[in-house]
XYZ file of C-alpha atoms in Angstrom:
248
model
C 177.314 101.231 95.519
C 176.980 100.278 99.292
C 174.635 97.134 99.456
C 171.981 97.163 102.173
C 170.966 94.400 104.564
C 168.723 92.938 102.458
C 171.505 91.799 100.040
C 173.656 90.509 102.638
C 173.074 86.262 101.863
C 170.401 84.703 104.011
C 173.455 82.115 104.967
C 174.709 84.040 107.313
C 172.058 86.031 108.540
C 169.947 83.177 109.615
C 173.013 81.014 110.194
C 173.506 80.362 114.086
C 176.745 81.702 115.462
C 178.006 78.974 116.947
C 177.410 76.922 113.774
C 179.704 80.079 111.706
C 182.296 78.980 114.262
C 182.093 74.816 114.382
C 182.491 75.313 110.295
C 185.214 77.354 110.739
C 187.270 78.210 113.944
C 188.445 81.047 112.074
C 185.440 82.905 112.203
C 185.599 83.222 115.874
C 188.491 85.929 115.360
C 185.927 87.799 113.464
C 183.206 87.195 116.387
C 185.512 88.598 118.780
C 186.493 91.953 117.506
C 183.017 92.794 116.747
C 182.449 91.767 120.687
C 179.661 88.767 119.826
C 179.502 85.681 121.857
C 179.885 82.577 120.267
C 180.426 80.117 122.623
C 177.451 80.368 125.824
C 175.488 82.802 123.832
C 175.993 81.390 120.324
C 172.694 79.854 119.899
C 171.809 82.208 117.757
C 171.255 83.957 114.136
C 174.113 85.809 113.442
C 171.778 88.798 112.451
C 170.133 89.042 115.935
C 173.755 88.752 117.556
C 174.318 91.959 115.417
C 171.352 93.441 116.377
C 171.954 92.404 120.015
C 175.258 93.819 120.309
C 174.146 97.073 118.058
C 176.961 95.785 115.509
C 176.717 96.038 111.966
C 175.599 93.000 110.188
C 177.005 93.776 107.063
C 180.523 94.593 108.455
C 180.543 91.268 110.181
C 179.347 89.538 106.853
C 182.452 90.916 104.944
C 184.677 90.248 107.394
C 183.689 86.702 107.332
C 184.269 86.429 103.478
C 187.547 87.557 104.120
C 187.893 84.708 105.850
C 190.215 81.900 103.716
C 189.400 78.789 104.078
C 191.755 76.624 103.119
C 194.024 78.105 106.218
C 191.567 75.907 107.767
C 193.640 72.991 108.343
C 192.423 69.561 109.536
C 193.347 69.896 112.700
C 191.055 72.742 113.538
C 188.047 70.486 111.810
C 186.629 69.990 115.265
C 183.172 68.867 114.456
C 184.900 66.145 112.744
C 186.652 64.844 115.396
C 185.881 61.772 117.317
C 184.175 62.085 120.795
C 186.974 60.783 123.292
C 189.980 62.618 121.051
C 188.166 65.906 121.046
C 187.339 65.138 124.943
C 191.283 64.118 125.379
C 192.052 67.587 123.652
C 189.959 69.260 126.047
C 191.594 67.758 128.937
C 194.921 68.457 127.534
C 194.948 71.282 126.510
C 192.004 73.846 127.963
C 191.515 71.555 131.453
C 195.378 72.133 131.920
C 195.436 75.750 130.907
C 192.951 76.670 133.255
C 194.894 74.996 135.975
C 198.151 76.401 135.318
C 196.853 79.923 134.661
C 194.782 80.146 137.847
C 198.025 80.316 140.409
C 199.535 82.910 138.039
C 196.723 84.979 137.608
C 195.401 84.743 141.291
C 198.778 86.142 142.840
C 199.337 88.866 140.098
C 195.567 89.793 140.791
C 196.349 90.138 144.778
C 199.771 91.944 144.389
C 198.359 94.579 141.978
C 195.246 94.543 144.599
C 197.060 95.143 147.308
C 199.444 97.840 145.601
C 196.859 99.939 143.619
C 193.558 98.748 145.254
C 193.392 102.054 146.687
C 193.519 104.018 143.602
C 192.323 101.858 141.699
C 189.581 100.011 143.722
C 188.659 97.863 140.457
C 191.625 96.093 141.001
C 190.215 94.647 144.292
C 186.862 93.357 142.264
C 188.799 92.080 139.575
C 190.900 89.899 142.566
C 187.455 88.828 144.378
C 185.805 87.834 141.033
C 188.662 86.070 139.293
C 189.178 84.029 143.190
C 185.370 83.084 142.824
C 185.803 81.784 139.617
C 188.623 79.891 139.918
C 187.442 77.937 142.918
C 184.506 77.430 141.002
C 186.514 76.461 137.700
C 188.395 73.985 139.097
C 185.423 72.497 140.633
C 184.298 72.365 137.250
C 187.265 70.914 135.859
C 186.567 67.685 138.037
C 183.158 67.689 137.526
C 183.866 66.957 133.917
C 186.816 64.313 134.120
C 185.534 62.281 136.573
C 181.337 62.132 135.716
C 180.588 64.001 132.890
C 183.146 63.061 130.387
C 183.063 59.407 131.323
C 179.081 59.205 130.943
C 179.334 60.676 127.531
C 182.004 58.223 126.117
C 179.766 55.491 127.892
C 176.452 56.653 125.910
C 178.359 56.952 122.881
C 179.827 53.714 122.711
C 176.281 52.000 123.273
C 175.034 53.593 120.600
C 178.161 53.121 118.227
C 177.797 49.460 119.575
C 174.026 49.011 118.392
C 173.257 48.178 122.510
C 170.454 50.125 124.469
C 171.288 52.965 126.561
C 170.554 52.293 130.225
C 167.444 55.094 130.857
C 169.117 56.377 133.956
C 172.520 57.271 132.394
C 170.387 59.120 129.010
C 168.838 60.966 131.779
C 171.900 61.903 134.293
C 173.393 62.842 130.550
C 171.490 65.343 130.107
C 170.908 67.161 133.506
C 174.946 66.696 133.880
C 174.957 68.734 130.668
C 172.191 71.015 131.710
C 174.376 71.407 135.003
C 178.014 72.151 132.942
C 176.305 74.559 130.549
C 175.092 76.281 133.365
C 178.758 76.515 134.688
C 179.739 77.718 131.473
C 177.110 80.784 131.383
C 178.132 82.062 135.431
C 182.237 81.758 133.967
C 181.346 83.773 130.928
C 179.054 86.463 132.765
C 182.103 87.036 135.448
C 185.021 87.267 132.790
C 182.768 89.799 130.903
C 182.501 91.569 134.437
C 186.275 91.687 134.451
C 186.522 92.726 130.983
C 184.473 96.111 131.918
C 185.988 96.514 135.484
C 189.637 96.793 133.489
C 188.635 98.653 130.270
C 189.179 96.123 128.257
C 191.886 94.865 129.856
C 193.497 98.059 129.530
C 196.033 99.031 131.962
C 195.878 102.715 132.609
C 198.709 105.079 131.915
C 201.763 104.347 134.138
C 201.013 100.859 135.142
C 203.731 98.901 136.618
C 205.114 95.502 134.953
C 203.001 93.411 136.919
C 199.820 95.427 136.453
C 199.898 95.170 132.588
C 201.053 91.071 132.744
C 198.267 90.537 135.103
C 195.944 91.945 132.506
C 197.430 90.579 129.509
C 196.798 87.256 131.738
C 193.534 87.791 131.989
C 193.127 88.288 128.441
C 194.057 85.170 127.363
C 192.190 83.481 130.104
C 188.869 84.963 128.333
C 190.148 84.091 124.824
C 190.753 80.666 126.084
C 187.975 79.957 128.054
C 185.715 80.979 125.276
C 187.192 78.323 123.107
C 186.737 75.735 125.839
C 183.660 76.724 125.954
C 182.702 76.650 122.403
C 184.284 72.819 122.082
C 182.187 71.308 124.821
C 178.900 73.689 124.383
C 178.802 73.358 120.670
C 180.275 70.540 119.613
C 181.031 68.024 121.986
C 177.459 68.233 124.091
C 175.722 69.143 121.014
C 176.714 65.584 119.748
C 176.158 64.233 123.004
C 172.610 65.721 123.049
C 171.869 64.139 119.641
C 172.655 60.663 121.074
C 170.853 60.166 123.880
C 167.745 61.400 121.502
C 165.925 57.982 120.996
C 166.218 57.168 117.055
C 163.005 57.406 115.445
């Protein structure tokens, strides 16, 4: 017999989305083919990201059980990663993603602009957002290695240390954080833009080469960026936001 809501266990109803996925990065497969955000908007009880979204909650929920956990290896433990090797992987890996993608992306976005922009006049939004967002992006990117990132590590080892953390810095913390999170929402908002102005990154019938790399491209820029995302929002400033709480 088909079990209603009510049976499905209060742990993940009322569990926060971006919680599901810190546990387990698996979990954001699941989040992402029912179409539920779980890195900007994944403060958030699983059940009203259902509800949200119109998705069912129960689907979600067996999906999730699904899930095995022990193909959760070490090295996807995130939340139990130190603060400056989770920040190096960042750098490393997402910071120099973004950076190599955005060249790529940008030109295959102009060429199939400029060839199809006339039939296809989402092609010329898609090229205008995605050149918005990059200069922005890469803005970003700096923002974070040369204040934000620093300032964190600096806070944490003060705290690690036993010392007192300078007032000023606890406060620049958190409006630098305020400031990147803030970031993080406008990237989301315009790659979900591009994500409806393509169909789902779905070429239409007859594209050419470059038309279906460019949005394959763009794909994994989302997929990506929502990871990014998800490591600094939910982990690595969640941390940071618990120590520059004064201890009680």
């Amino acid at each position: 017999m088909k079990t209603t809501q009510s049976d499905i266990p209060k742990s993940w109803a009322e569990a926060l989305v971006a919680e599901i996925v810190s546990d387990n990065y698996h979990a954001a497969g699941v989040f992402r083919e029912f179409g539920l955000d779980f890195c900007c908007g994944g403060g958030i009880p699983l059940a009203e990201a259902c509800k949200k979204r119109g998705v069912d909650l129960e689907s979600v929920e067996e999906q999730l059980n699904s899930l095995q956990v022990s193909n959760s290896t070490g090295a996807e433990n995130y939340k139990a990663w130190e603060p400056s090797y989770l920040i190096r992987h960042i750098e490393d890996v997402h910071h120099r993603f973004v950076r190599t993608k955005i060249p790529e992306i940008t030109a295959y976005a102009k060429k199939v602009s400029k060839v199809h922009g006339s039939r296809h006049p989402e092609t010329t939004e898609i090229f205008s957002q995605f050149t918005r967002l990059s200069q922005e992006l890469l803005q970003h990117l700096e923002d974070e290695e040369e204040r934000v990132f620093p300032l964190i590590l600096e806070v944490i080892e003060a705290r690690k240390t036993g010392g007192t953390t300078n007032e000023d810095a606890t406060l620049k913390l958190k409006r630098e954080i305020e400031h990147m999170e803030a970031d993080h929402d406008r990237a989301g908002s315009v790659m979900r833009n591009i994500r409806e102005l393509s169909n789902n990154f779905t070429p239409p019938v007859g594209a050419c080469q470059t038309y279906r790399v460019l949005y394959h491209n763009l794909e994994g820029f989302e997929e990506d960026l929502h990871k990014h995302v998800h490591l600094e929002n939910n982990i690595l400033f969640s941390k940071a936001a618990e120590w520059v709480t004064p201890k009680a």
